[in-house]
PDB file of C-alpha atoms in Angstrom:
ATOM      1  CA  UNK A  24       0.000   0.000   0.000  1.00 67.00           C
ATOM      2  CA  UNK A  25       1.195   3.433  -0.971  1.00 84.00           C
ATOM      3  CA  UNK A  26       1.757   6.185   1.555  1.00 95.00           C
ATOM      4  CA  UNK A  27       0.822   9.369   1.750  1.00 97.00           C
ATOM      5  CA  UNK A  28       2.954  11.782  -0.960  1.00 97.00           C
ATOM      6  CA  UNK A  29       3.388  15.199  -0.675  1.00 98.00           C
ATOM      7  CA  UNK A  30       5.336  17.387  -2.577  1.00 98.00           C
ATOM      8  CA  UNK A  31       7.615  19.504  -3.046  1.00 98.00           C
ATOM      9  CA  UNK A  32      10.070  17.563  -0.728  1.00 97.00           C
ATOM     10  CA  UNK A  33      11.811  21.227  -0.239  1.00 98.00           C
ATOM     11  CA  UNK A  34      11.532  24.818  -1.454  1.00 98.00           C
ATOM     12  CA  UNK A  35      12.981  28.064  -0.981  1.00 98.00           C
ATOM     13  CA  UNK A  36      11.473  31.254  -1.748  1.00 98.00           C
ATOM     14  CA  UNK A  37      11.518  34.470  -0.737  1.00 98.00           C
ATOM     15  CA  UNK A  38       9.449  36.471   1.611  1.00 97.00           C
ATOM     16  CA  UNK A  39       5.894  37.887   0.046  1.00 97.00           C
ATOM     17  CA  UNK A  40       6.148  35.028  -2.470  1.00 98.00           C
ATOM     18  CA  UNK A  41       3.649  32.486  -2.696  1.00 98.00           C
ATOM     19  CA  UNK A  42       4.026  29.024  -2.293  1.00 98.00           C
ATOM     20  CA  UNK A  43       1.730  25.602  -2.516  1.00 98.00           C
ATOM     21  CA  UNK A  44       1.778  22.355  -1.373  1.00 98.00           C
ATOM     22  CA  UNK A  45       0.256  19.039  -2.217  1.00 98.00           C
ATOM     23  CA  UNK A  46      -0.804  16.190  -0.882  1.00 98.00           C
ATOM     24  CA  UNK A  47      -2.325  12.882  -1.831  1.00 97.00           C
ATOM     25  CA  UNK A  48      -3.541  10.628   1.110  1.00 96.00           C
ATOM     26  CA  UNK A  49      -3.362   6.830   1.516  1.00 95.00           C
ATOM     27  CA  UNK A  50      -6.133   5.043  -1.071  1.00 93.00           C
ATOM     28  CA  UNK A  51      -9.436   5.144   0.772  1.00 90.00           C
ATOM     29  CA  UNK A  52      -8.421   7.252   3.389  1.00 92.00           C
ATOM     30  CA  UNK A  53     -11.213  10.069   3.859  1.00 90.00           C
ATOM     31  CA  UNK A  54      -9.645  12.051   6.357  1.00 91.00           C
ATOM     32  CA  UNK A  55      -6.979  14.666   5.811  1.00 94.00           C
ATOM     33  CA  UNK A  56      -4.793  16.581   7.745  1.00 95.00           C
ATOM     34  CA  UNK A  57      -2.169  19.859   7.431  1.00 97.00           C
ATOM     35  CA  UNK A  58       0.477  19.674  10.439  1.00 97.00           C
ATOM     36  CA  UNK A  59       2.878  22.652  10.962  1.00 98.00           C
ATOM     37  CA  UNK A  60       6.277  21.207  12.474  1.00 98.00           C
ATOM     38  CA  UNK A  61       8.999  23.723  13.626  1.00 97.00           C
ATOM     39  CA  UNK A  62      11.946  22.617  14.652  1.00 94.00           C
ATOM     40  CA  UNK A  63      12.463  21.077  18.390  1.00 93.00           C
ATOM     41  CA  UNK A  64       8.310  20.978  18.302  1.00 95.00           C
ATOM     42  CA  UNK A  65       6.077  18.339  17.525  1.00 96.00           C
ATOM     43  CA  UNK A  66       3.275  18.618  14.806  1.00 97.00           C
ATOM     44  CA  UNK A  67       0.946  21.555  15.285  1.00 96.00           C
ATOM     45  CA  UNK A  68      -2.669  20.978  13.174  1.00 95.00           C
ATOM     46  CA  UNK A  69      -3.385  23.591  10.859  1.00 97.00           C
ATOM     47  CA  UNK A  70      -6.570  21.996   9.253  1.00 96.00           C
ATOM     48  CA  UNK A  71      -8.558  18.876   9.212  1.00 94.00           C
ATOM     49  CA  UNK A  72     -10.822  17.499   6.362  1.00 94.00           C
ATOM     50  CA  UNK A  73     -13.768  15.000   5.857  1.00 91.00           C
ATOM     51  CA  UNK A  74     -13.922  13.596   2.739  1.00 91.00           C
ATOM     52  CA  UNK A  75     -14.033  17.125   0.662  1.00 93.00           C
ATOM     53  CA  UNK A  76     -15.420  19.173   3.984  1.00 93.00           C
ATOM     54  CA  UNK A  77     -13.183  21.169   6.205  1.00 95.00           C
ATOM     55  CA  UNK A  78     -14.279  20.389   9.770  1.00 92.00           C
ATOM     56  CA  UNK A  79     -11.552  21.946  11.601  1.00 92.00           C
ATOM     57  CA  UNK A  80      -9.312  25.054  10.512  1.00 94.00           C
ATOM     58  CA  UNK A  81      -9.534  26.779  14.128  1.00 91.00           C
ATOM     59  CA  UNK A  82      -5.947  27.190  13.627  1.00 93.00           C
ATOM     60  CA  UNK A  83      -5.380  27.845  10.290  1.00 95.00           C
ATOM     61  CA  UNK A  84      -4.293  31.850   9.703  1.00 94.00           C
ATOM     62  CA  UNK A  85      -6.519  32.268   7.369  1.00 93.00           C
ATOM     63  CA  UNK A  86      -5.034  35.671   6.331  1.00 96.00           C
ATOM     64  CA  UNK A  87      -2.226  34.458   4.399  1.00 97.00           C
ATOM     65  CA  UNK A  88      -3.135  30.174   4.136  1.00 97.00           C
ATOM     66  CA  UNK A  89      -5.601  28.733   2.415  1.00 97.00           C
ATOM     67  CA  UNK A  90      -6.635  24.938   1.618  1.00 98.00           C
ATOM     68  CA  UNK A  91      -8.944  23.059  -0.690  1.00 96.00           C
ATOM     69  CA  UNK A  92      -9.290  19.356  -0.966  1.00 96.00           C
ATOM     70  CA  UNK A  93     -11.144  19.122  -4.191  1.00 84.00           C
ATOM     71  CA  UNK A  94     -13.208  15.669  -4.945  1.00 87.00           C
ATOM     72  CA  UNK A  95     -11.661  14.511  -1.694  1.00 86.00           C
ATOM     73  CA  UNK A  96      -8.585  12.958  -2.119  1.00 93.00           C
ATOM     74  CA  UNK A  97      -6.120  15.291  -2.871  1.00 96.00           C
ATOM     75  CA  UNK A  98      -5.195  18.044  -0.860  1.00 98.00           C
ATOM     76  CA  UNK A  99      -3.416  21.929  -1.688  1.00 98.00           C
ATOM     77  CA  UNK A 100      -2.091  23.927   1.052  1.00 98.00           C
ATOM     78  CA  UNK A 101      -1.481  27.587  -0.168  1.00 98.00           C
ATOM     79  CA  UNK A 102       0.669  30.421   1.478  1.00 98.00           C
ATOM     80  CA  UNK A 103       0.152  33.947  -0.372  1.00 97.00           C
ATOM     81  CA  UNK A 104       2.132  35.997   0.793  1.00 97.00           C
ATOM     82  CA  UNK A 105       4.942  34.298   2.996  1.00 97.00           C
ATOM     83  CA  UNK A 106       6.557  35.268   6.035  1.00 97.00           C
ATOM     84  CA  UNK A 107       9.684  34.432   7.628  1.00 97.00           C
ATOM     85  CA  UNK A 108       7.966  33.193  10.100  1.00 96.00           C
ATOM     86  CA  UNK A 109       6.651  30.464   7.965  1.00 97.00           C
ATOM     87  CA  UNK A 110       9.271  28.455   7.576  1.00 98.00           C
ATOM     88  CA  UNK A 111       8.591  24.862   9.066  1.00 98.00           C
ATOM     89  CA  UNK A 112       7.885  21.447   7.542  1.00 98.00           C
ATOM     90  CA  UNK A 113       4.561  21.469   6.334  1.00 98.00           C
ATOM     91  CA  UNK A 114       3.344  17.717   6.889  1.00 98.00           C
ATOM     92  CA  UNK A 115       0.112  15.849   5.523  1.00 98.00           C
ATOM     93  CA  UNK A 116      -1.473  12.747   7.364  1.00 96.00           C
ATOM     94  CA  UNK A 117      -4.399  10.900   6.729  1.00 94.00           C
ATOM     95  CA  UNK A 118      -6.631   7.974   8.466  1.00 91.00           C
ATOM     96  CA  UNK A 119      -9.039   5.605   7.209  1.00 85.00           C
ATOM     97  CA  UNK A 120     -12.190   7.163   8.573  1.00 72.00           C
ATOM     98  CA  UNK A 121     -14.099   9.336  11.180  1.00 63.00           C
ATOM     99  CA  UNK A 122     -13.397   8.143  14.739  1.00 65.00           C
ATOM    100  CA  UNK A 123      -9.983   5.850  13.741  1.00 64.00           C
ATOM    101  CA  UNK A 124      -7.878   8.167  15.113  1.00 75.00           C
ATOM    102  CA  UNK A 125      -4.051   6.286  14.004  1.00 88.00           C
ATOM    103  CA  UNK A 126      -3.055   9.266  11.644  1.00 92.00           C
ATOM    104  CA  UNK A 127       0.102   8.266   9.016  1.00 94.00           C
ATOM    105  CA  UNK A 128       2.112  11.100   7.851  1.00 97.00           C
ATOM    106  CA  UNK A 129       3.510  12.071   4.554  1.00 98.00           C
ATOM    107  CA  UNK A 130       7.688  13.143   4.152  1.00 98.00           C
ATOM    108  CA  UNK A 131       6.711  16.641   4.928  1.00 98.00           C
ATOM    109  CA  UNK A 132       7.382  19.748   2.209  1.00 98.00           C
ATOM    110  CA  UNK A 133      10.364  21.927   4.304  1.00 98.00           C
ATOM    111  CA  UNK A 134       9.954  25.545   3.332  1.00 98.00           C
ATOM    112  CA  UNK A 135      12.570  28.463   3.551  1.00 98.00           C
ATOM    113  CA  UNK A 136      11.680  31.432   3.533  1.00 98.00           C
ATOM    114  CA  UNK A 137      14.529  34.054   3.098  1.00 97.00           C
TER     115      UNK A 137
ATOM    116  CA  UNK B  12      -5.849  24.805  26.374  1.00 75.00           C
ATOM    117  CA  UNK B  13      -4.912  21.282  26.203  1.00 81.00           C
ATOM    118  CA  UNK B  14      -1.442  20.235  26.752  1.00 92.00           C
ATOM    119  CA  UNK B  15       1.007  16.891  26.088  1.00 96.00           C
ATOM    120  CA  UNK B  16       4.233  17.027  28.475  1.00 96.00           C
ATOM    121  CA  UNK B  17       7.305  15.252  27.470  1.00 96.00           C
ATOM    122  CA  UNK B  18      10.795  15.535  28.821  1.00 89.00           C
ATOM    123  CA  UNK B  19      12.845  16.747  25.778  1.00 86.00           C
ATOM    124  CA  UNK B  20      16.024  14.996  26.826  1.00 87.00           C
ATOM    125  CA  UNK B  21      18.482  14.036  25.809  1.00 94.00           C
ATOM    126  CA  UNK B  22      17.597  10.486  27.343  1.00 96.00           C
ATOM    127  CA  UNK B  23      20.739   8.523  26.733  1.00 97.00           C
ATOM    128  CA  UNK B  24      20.900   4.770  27.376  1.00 97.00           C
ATOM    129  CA  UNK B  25      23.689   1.815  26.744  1.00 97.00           C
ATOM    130  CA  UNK B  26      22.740  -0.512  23.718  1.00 98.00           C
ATOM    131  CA  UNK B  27      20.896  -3.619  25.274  1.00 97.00           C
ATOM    132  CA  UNK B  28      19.414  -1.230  28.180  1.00 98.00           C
ATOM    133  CA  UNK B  29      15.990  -0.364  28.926  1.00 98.00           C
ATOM    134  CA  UNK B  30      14.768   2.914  27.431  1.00 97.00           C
ATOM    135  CA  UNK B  31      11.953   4.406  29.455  1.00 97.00           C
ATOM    136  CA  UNK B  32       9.870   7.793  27.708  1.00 97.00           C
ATOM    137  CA  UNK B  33       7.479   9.435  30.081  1.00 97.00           C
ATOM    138  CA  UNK B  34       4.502  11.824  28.779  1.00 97.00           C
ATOM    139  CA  UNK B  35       1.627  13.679  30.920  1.00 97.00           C
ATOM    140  CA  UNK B  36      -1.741  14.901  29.086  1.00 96.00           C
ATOM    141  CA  UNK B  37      -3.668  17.412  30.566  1.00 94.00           C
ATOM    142  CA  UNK B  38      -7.208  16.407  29.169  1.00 92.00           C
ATOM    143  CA  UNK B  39      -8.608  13.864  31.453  1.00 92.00           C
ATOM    144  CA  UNK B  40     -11.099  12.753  28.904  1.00 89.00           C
ATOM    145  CA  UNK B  41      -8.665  11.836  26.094  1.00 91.00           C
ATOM    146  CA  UNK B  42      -9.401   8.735  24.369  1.00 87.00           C
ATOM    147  CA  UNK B  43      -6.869   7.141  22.445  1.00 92.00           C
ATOM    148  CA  UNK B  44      -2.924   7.992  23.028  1.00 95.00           C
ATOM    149  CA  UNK B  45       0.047   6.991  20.150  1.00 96.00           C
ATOM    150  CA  UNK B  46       3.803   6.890  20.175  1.00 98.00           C
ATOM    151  CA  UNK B  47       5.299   8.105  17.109  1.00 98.00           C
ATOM    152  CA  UNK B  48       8.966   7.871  16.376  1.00 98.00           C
ATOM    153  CA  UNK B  49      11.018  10.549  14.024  1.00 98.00           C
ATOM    154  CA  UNK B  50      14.327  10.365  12.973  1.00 97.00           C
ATOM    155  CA  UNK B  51      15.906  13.684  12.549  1.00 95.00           C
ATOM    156  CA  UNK B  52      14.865  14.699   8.743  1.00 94.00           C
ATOM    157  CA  UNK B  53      12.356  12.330   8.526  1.00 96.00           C
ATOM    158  CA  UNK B  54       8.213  12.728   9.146  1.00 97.00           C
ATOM    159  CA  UNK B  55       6.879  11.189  12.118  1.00 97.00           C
ATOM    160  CA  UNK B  56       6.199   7.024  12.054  1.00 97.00           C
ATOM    161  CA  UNK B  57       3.553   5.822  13.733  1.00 95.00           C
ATOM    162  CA  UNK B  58       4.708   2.653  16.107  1.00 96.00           C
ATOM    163  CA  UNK B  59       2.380   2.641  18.916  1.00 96.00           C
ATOM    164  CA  UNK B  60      -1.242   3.051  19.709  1.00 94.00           C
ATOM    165  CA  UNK B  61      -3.178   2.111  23.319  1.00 95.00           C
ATOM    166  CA  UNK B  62      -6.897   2.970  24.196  1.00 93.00           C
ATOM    167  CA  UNK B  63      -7.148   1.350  27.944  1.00 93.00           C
ATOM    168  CA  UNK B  64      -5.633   1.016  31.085  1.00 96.00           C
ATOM    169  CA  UNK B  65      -2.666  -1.141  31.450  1.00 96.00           C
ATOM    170  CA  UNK B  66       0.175  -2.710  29.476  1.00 97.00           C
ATOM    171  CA  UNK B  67       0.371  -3.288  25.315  1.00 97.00           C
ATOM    172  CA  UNK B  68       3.363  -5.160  24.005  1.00 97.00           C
ATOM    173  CA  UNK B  69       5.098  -4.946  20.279  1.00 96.00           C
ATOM    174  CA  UNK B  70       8.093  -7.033  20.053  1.00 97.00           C
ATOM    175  CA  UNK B  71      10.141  -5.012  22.190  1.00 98.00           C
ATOM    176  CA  UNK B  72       8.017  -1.828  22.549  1.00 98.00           C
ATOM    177  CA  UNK B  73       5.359  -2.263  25.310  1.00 98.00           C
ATOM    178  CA  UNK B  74       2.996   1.603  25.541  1.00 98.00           C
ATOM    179  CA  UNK B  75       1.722   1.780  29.198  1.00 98.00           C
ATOM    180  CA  UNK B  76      -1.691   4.051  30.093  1.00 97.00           C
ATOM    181  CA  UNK B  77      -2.732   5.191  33.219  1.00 97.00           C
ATOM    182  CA  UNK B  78      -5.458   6.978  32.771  1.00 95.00           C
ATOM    183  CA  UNK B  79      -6.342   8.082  36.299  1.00 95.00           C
ATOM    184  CA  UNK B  80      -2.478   9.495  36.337  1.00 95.00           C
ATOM    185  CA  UNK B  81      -3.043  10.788  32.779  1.00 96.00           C
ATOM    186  CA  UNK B  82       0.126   8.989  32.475  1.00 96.00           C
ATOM    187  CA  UNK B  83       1.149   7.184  29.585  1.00 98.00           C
ATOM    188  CA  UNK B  84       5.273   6.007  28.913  1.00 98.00           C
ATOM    189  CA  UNK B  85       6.859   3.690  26.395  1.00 98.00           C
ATOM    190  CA  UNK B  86       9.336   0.974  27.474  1.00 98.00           C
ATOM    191  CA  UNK B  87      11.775   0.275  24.644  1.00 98.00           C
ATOM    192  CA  UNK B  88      13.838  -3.254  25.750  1.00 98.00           C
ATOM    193  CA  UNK B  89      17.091  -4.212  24.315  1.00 98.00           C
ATOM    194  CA  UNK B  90      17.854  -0.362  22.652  1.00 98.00           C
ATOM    195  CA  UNK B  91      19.902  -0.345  19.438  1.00 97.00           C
ATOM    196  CA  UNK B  92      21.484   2.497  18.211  1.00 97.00           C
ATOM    197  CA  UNK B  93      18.827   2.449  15.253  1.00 97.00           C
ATOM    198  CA  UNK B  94      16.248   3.510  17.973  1.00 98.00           C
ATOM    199  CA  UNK B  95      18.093   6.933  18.657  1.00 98.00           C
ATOM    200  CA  UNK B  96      15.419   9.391  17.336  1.00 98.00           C
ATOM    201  CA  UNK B  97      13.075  11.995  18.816  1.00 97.00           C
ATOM    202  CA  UNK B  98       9.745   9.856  20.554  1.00 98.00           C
ATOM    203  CA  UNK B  99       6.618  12.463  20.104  1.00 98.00           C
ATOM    204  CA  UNK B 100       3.646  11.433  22.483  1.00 98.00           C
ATOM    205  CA  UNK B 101       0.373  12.114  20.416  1.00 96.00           C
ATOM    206  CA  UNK B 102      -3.307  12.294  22.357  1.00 95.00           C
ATOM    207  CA  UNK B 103      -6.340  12.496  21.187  1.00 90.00           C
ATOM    208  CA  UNK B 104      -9.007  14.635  23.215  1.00 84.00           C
ATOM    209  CA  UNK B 105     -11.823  13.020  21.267  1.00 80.00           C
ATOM    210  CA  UNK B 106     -12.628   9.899  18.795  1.00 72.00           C
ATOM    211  CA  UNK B 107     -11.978  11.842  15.343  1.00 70.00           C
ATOM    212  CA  UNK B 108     -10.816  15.201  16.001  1.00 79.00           C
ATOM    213  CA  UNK B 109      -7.090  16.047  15.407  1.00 84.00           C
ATOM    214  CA  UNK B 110      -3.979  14.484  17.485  1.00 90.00           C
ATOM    215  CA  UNK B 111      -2.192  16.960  20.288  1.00 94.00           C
ATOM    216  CA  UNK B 112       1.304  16.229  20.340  1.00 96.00           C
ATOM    217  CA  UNK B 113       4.133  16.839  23.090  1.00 97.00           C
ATOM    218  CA  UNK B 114       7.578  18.224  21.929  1.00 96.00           C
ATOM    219  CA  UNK B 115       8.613  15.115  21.855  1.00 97.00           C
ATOM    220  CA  UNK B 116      11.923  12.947  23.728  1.00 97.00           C
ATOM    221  CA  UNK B 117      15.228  12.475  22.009  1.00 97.00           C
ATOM    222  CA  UNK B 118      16.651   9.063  22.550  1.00 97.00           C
ATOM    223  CA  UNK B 119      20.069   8.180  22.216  1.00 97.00           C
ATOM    224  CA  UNK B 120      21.515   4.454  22.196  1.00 97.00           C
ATOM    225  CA  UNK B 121      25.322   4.432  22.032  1.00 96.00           C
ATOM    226  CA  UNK B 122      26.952   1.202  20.907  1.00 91.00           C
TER     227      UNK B 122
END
């Protein structure tokens, strides 16, 4: 079975640039999560999904990020414009369904911001 | 605001010793409580997962819950150098919302 793939694996741009990420969950897997990781932290949830819906982006900064899982499977994170601030690994999970809570994570996109 | 606890280390052990990772969660309803492992560069790996009370054993992982302590700690026996990585303690508050993670324990097993 495949994992979950994200990409880019890495990317450097600079600051007030925008930037995107993907993601494409495990087959069959209807939930989908955006973690922001900074370094010496662990995972921080920016948004959850269910199936196409976003049920939880409490903690998404929705100045600046934006998502969209379209047809729910595959997933775009969107920063417009960036900060320095924003530079983290960006990493995508998934699970099987509403209330299996064992979440599997993609490699992560690490951004730069300069 | 609910909280996960872990004590970054460094938490340095012998190879063949006992590795012991502690974690504290502040939400006394959580439900379901994982152990992921991430080696430095890497994403985080899921390895263990416990729902009740009491003791659950993986070849040589074994995840312990205590719920009324809001305690739960991972026993690692044997160590190997090729379990030196950073342990992140993951709780969920409730069945199907988003996982709450600590900072996470660095392990090292020297040879």
């Amino acid at each position: 079975e495949a994992g979950v793939v994200q990409s880019p694996r890495y990317k450097i741009i600079e600051k007030k640039q925008p930037v995107a990420f993907w993601c494409n969950p495990i087959s069959g897997h209807n939930t989908l999560y955006w973690y922001l990781q900074n370094l010496g932290q662990g995972p921080e949830l920016l948004i959850r999904y269910e199936n196409e819906e976003a049920v939880d982006d409490s903690q998404l900064p929705k100045d600046r990020f934006s998502a969209e899982r379209l047809k729910g499977v595959d997933s775009t994170l969107k920063i417009q414009p960036a900060e320095l601030g924003d530079s983290a690994v960006y990493l995508c999970a998934s699970s099987p369904r509403t209330g299996i809570d064992e979440q599997f994570f993609g490699p992560g996109t690490r951004l730069t911001v300069l | 605001q609910k909280e996960v606890e872990q004590n970054s280390g460094p938490l340095s052990v012998p190879e063949g010793a006992i590795a012991s990772l502690n974690c504290t969660y502040s939400d006394r309803g959580s439900q379901s409580f994982f152990w992921y492992r991430q080696y430095s560069g890497k994403s985080p790996e899921l390895i263990m997962s416990i729902y009740s009370n009491g003791d659950k054993e993986d070849g040589r992982f074994t995840a312990q819950l205590n719920k009324a302590s809001q305690y739960v700690s991972l026993l690692i026996r044997d160590s190997q150098p090729s379990d030196s990585a950073t342990y992140l303690c993951a709780v969920n508050p409730q069945a199907g919302t988003a996982l709450i993670f600590g900072k996470g324990t660095t392990l090292s097993v020297s040879s």
